[in-house]
Coordinates of N, CA and C in Angstrom, one line a residue:
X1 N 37.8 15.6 -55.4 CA 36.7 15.1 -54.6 C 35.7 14.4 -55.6
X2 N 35.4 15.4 -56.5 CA 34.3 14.5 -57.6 C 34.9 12.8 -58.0
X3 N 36.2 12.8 -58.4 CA 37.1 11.5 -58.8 C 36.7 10.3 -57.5
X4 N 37.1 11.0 -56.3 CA 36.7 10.1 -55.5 C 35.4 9.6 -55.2
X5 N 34.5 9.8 -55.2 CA 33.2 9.6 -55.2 C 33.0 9.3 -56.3
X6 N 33.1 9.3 -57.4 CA 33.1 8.6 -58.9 C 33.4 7.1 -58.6
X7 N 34.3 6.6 -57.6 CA 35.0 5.6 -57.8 C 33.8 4.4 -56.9
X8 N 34.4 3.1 -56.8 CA 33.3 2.7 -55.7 C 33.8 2.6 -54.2
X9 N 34.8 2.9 -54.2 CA 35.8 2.9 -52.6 C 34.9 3.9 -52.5
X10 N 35.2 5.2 -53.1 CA 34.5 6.2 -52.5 C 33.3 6.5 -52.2
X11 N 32.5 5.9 -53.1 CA 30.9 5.6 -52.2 C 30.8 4.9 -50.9
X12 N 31.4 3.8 -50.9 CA 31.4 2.7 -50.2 C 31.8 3.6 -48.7
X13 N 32.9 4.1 -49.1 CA 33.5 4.9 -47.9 C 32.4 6.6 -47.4
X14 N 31.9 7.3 -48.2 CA 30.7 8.2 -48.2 C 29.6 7.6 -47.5
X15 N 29.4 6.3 -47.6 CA 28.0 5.7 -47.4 C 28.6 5.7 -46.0
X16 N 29.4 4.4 -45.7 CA 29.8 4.4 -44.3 C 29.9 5.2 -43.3
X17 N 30.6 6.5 -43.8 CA 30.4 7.7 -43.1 C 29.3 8.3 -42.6
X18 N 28.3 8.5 -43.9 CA 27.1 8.8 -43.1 C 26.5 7.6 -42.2
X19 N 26.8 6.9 -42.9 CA 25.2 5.5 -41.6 C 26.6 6.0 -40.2
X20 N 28.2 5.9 -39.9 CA 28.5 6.1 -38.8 C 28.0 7.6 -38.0
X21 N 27.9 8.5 -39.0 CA 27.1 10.3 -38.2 C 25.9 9.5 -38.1
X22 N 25.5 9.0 -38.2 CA 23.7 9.0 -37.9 C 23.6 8.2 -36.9
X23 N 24.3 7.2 -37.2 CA 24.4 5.9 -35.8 C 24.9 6.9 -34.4
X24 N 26.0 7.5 -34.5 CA 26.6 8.1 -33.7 C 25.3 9.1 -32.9
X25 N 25.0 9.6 -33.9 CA 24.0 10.7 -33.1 C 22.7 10.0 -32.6
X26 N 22.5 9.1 -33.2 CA 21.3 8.1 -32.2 C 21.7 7.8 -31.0
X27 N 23.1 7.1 -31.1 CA 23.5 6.9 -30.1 C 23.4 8.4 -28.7
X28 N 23.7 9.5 -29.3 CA 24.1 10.1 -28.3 C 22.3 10.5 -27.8
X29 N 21.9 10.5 -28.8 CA 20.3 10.8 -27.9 C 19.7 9.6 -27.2
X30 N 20.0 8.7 -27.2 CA 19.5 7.8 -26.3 C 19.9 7.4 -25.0
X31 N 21.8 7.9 -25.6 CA 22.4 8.7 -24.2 C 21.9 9.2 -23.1
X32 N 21.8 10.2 -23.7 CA 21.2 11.5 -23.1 C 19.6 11.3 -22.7
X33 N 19.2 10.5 -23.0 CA 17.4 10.4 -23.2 C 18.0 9.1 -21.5
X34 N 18.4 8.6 -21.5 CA 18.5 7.6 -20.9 C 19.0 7.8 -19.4
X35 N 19.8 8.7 -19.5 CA 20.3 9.3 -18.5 C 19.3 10.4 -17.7
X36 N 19.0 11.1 -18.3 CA 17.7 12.0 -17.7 C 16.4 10.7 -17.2
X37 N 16.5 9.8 -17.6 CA 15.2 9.3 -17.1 C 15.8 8.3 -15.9
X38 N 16.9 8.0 -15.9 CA 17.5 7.5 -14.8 C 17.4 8.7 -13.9
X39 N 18.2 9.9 -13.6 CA 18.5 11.3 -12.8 C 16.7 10.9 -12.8
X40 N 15.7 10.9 -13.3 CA 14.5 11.4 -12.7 C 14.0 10.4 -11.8
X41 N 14.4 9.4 -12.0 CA 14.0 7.7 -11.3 C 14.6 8.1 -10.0
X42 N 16.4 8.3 -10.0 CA 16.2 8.2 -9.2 C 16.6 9.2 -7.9
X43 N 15.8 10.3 -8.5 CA 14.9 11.6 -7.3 C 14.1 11.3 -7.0
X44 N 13.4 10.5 -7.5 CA 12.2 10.3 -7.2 C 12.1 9.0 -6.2
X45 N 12.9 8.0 -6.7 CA 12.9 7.2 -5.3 C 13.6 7.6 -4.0
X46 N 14.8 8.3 -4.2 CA 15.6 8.9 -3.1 C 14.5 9.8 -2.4
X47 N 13.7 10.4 -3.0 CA 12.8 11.6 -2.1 C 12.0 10.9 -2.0
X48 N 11.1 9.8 -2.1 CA 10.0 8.8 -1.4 C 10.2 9.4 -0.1
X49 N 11.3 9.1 0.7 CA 11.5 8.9 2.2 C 11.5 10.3 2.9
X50 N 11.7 11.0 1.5 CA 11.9 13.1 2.9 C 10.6 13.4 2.3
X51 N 9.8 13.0 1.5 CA 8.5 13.1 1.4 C 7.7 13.2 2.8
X52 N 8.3 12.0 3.1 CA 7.3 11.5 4.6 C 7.9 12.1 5.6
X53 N 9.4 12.7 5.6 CA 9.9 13.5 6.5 C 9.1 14.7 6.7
X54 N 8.7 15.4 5.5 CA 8.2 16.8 5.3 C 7.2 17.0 6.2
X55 N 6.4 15.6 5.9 CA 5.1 15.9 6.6 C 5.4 16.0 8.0
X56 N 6.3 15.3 8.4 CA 6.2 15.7 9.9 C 6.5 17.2 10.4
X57 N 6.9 18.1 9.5 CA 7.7 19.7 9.7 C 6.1 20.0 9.2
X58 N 5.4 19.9 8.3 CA 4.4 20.5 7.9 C 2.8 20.1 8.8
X59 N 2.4 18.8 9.5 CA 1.5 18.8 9.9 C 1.3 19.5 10.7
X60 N 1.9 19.7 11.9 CA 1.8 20.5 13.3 C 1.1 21.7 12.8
X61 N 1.4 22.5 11.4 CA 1.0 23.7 11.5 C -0.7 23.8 10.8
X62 N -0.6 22.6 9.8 CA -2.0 22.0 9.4 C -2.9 21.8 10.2
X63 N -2.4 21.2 11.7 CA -3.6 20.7 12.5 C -5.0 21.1 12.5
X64 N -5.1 22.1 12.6 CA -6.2 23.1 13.1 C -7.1 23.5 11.9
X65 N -6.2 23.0 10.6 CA -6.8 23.9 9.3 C -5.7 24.6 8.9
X66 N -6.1 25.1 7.3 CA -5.1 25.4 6.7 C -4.6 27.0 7.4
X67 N -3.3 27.0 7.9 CA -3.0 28.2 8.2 C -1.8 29.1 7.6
X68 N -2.3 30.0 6.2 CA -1.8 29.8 4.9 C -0.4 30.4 5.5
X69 N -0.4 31.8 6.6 CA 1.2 32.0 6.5 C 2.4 31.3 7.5
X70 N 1.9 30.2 7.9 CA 2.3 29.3 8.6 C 3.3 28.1 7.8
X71 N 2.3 27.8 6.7 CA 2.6 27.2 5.2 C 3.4 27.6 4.9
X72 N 3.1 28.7 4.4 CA 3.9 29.9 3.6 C 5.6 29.8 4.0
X73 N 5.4 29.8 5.7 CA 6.9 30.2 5.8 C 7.6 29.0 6.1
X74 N 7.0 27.7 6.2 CA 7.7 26.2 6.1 C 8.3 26.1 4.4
X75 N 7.1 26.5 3.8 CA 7.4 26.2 2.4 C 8.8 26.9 2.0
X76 N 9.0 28.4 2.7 CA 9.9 29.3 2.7 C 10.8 28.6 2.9
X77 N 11.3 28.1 3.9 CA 12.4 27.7 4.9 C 12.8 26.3 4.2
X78 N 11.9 25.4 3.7 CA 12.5 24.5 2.7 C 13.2 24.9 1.5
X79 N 12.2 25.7 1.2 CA 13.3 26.1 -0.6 C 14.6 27.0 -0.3
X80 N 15.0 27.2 0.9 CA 16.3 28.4 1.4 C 17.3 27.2 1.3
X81 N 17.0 25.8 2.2 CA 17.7 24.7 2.2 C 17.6 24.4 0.9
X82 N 17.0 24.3 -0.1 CA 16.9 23.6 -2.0 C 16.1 24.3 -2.2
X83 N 16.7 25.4 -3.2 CA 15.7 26.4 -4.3 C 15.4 25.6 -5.0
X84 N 16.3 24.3 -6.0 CA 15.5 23.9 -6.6 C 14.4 23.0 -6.3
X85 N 13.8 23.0 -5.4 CA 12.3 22.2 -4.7 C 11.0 23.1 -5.2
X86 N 10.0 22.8 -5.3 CA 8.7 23.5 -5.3 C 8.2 22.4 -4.5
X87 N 7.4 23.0 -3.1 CA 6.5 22.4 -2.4 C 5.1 22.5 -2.2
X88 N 3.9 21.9 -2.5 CA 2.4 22.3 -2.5 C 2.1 21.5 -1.6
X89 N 0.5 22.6 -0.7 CA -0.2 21.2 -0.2 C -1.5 21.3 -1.0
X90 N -1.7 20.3 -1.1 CA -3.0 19.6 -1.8 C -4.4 19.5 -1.1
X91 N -4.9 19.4 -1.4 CA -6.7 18.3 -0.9 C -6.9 17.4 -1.1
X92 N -7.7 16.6 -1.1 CA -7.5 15.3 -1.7 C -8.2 15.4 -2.9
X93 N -8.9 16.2 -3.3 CA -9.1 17.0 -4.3 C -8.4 16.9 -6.0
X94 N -7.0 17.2 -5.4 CA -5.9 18.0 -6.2 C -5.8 19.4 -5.9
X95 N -6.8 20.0 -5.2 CA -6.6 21.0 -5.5 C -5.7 22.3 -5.0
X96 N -4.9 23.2 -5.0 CA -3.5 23.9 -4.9 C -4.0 24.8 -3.6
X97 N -3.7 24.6 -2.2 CA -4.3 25.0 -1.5 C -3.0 26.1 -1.0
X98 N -1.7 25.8 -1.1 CA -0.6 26.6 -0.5 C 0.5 25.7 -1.7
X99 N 1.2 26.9 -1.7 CA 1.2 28.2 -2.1 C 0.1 28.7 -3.2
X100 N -0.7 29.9 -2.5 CA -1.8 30.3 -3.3 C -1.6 30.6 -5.0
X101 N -2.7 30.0 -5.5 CA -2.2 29.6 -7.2 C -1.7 31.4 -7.3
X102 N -2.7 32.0 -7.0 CA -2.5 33.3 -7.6 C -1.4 34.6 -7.1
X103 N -0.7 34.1 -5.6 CA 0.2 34.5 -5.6 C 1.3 34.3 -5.5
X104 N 1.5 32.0 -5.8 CA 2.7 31.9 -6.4 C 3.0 32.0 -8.3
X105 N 2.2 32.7 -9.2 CA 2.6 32.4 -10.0 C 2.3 31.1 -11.0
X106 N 1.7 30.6 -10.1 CA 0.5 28.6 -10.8 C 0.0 29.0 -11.7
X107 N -0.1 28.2 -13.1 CA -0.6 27.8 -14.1 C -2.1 27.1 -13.9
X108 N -2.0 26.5 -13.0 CA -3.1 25.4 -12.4 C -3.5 25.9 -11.2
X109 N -4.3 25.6 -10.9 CA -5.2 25.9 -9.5 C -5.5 24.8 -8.8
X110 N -5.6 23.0 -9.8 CA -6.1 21.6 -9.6 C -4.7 20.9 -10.4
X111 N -4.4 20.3 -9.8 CA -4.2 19.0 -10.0 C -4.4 17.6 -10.5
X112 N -4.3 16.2 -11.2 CA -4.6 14.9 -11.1 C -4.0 14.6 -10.3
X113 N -4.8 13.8 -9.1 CA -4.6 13.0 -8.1 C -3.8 11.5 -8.6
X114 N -4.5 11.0 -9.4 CA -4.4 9.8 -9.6 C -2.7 9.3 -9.8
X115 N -1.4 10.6 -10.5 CA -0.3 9.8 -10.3 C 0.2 9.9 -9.1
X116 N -0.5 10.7 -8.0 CA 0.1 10.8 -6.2 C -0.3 9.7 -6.0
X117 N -1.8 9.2 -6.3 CA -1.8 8.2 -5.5 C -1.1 7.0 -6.2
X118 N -1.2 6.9 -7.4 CA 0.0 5.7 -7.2 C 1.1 5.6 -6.7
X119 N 1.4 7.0 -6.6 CA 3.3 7.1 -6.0 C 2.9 6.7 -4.9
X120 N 1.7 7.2 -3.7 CA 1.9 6.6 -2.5 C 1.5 5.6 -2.4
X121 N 0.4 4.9 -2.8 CA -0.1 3.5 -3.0 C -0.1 2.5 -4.0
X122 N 0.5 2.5 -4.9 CA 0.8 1.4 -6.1 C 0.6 0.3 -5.9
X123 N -0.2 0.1 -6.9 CA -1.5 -1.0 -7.3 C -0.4 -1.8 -6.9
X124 N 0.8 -2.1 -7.6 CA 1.9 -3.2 -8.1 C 3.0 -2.7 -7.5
X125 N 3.9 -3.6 -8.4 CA 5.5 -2.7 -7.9 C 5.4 -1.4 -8.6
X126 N 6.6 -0.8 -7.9 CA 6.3 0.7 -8.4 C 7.3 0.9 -9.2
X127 N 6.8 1.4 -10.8 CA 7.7 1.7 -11.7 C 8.1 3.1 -11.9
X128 N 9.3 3.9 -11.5 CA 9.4 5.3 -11.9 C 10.5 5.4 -13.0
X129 N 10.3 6.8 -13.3 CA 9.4 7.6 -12.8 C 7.9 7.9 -13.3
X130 N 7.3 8.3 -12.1 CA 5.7 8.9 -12.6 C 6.1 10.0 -12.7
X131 N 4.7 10.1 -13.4 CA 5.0 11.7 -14.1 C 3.7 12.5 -13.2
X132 N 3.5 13.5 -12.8 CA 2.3 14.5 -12.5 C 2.6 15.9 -12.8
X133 N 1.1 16.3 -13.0 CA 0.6 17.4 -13.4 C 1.8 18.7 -12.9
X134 N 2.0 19.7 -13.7 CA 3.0 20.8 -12.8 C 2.2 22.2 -12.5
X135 N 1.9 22.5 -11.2 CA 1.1 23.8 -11.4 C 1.9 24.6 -11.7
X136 N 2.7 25.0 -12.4 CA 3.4 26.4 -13.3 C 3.3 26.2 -14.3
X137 N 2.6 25.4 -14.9 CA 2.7 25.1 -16.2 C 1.0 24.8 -16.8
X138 N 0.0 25.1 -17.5 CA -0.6 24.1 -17.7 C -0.8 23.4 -18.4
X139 N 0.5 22.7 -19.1 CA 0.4 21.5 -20.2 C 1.5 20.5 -19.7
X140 N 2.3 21.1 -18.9 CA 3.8 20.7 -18.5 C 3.6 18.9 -17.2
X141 N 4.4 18.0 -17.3 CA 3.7 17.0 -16.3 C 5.5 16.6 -15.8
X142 N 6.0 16.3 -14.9 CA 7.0 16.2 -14.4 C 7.4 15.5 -13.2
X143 N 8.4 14.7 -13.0 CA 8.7 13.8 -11.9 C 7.9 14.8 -10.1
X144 N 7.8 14.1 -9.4 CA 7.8 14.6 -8.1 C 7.8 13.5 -7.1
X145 N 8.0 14.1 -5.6 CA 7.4 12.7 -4.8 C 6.1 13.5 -3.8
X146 N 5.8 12.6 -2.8 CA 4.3 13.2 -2.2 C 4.0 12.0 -1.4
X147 N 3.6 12.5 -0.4 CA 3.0 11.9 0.7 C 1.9 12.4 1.3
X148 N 0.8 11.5 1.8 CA -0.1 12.2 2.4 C -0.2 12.8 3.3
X149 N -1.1 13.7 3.8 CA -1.4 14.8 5.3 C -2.5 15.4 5.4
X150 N -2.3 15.2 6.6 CA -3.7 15.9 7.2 C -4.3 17.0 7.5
X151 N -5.3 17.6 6.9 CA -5.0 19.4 6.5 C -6.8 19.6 7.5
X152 N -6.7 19.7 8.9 CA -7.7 19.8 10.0 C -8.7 18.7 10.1
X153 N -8.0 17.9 10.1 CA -8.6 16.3 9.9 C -8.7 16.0 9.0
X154 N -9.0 17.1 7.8 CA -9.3 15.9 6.2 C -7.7 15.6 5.5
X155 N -7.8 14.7 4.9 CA -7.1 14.2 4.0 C -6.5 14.9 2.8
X156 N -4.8 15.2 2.6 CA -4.3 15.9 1.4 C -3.2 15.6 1.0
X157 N -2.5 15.8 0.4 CA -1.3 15.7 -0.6 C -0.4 16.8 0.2
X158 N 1.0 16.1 0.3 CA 2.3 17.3 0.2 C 3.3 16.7 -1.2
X159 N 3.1 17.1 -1.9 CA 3.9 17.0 -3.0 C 4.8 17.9 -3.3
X160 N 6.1 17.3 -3.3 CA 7.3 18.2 -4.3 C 8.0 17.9 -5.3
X161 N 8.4 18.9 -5.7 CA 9.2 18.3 -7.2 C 10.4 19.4 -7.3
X162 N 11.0 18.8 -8.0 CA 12.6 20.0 -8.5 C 12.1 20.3 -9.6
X163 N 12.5 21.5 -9.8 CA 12.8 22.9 -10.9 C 12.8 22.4 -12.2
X164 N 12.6 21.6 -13.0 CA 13.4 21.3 -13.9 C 13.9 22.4 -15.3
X165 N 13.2 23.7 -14.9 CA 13.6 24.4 -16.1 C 14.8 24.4 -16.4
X166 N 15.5 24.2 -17.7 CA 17.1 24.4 -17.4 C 17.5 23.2 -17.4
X167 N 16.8 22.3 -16.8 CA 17.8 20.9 -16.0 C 16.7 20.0 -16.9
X168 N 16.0 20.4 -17.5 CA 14.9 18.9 -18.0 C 15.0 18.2 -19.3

């Protein structure tokens, strides 16, 4: 081994080697980095449209004001169909009105509004994925989609997002 690497083939051939491991593994993280941001693009545009679906299962029960075990058991009956979903309703606020912060387990209590509202109203074209705030977390920011609703006449957020522990 020493003889070979003494020689200049064998540098020449050592050197190569490594820049090909290094190349290679750039390669594979950008792979991988590229792909995940695709998979998040496009959940996020495929669920635009059941965003707006949701709300039609979820206003009826909003009508009147928030009627948390009413919520509770829509939110239920969605995640039986996809555990990996988390569904909230909002204020226009941000703030986590169902599932209650403190007895789903929320990191957050509030929200930023500001990437719902570009998801639902974008200034421009709409570039995804956006990222928003994650109430299980509170440093964590993660793909979702969201549409608005009407929580006893005022104005709110139904935003969801998938699981990503595991998958992110």
């Amino acid at each position: 081994m020493k003889g070979l690497l003494s020689s200049l083939y064998g540098r020449i051939s050592a050197i190569f080697l490594v820049l090909l491991l290094v190349l290679s593994l750039a390669q594979l993280l950008v792979g991988v980095q590229s792909a995940r941001t695709f998979s998040r693009e496009s959940d996020q545009s495929l669920n635009r449209r059941l965003a707006a679906d949701l709300v039609q299962r979820f206003e009826p029960a909003l009508a009147g004001g928030l009627h948390r075990d009413a919520i509770a058991q829509h939110i239920y009956d969605m995640m039986v169909f996809n555990p990996r979903v988390e569904i909230y309703v909002l204020d226009a606020d941000g703030r986590v009105l169902a599932p209650q912060p403190a007895q789903a387990g929320l990191a957050r209590d509030r929200v930023d509004t500001a990437p719902i509202r570009a998801f639902i109203e974008p200034p421009g074209p709409l570039k995804l994925p956006i990222y928003g705030d994650d109430p299980r977390s509170a440093t964590e920011r993660k793909p979702f989609s969201a549409a608005p609703i009407r929580i006893g006449g005022q104005p709110g957020y139904l935003p969801f997002a998938p699981m990503l522990r595991g998958f992110g």
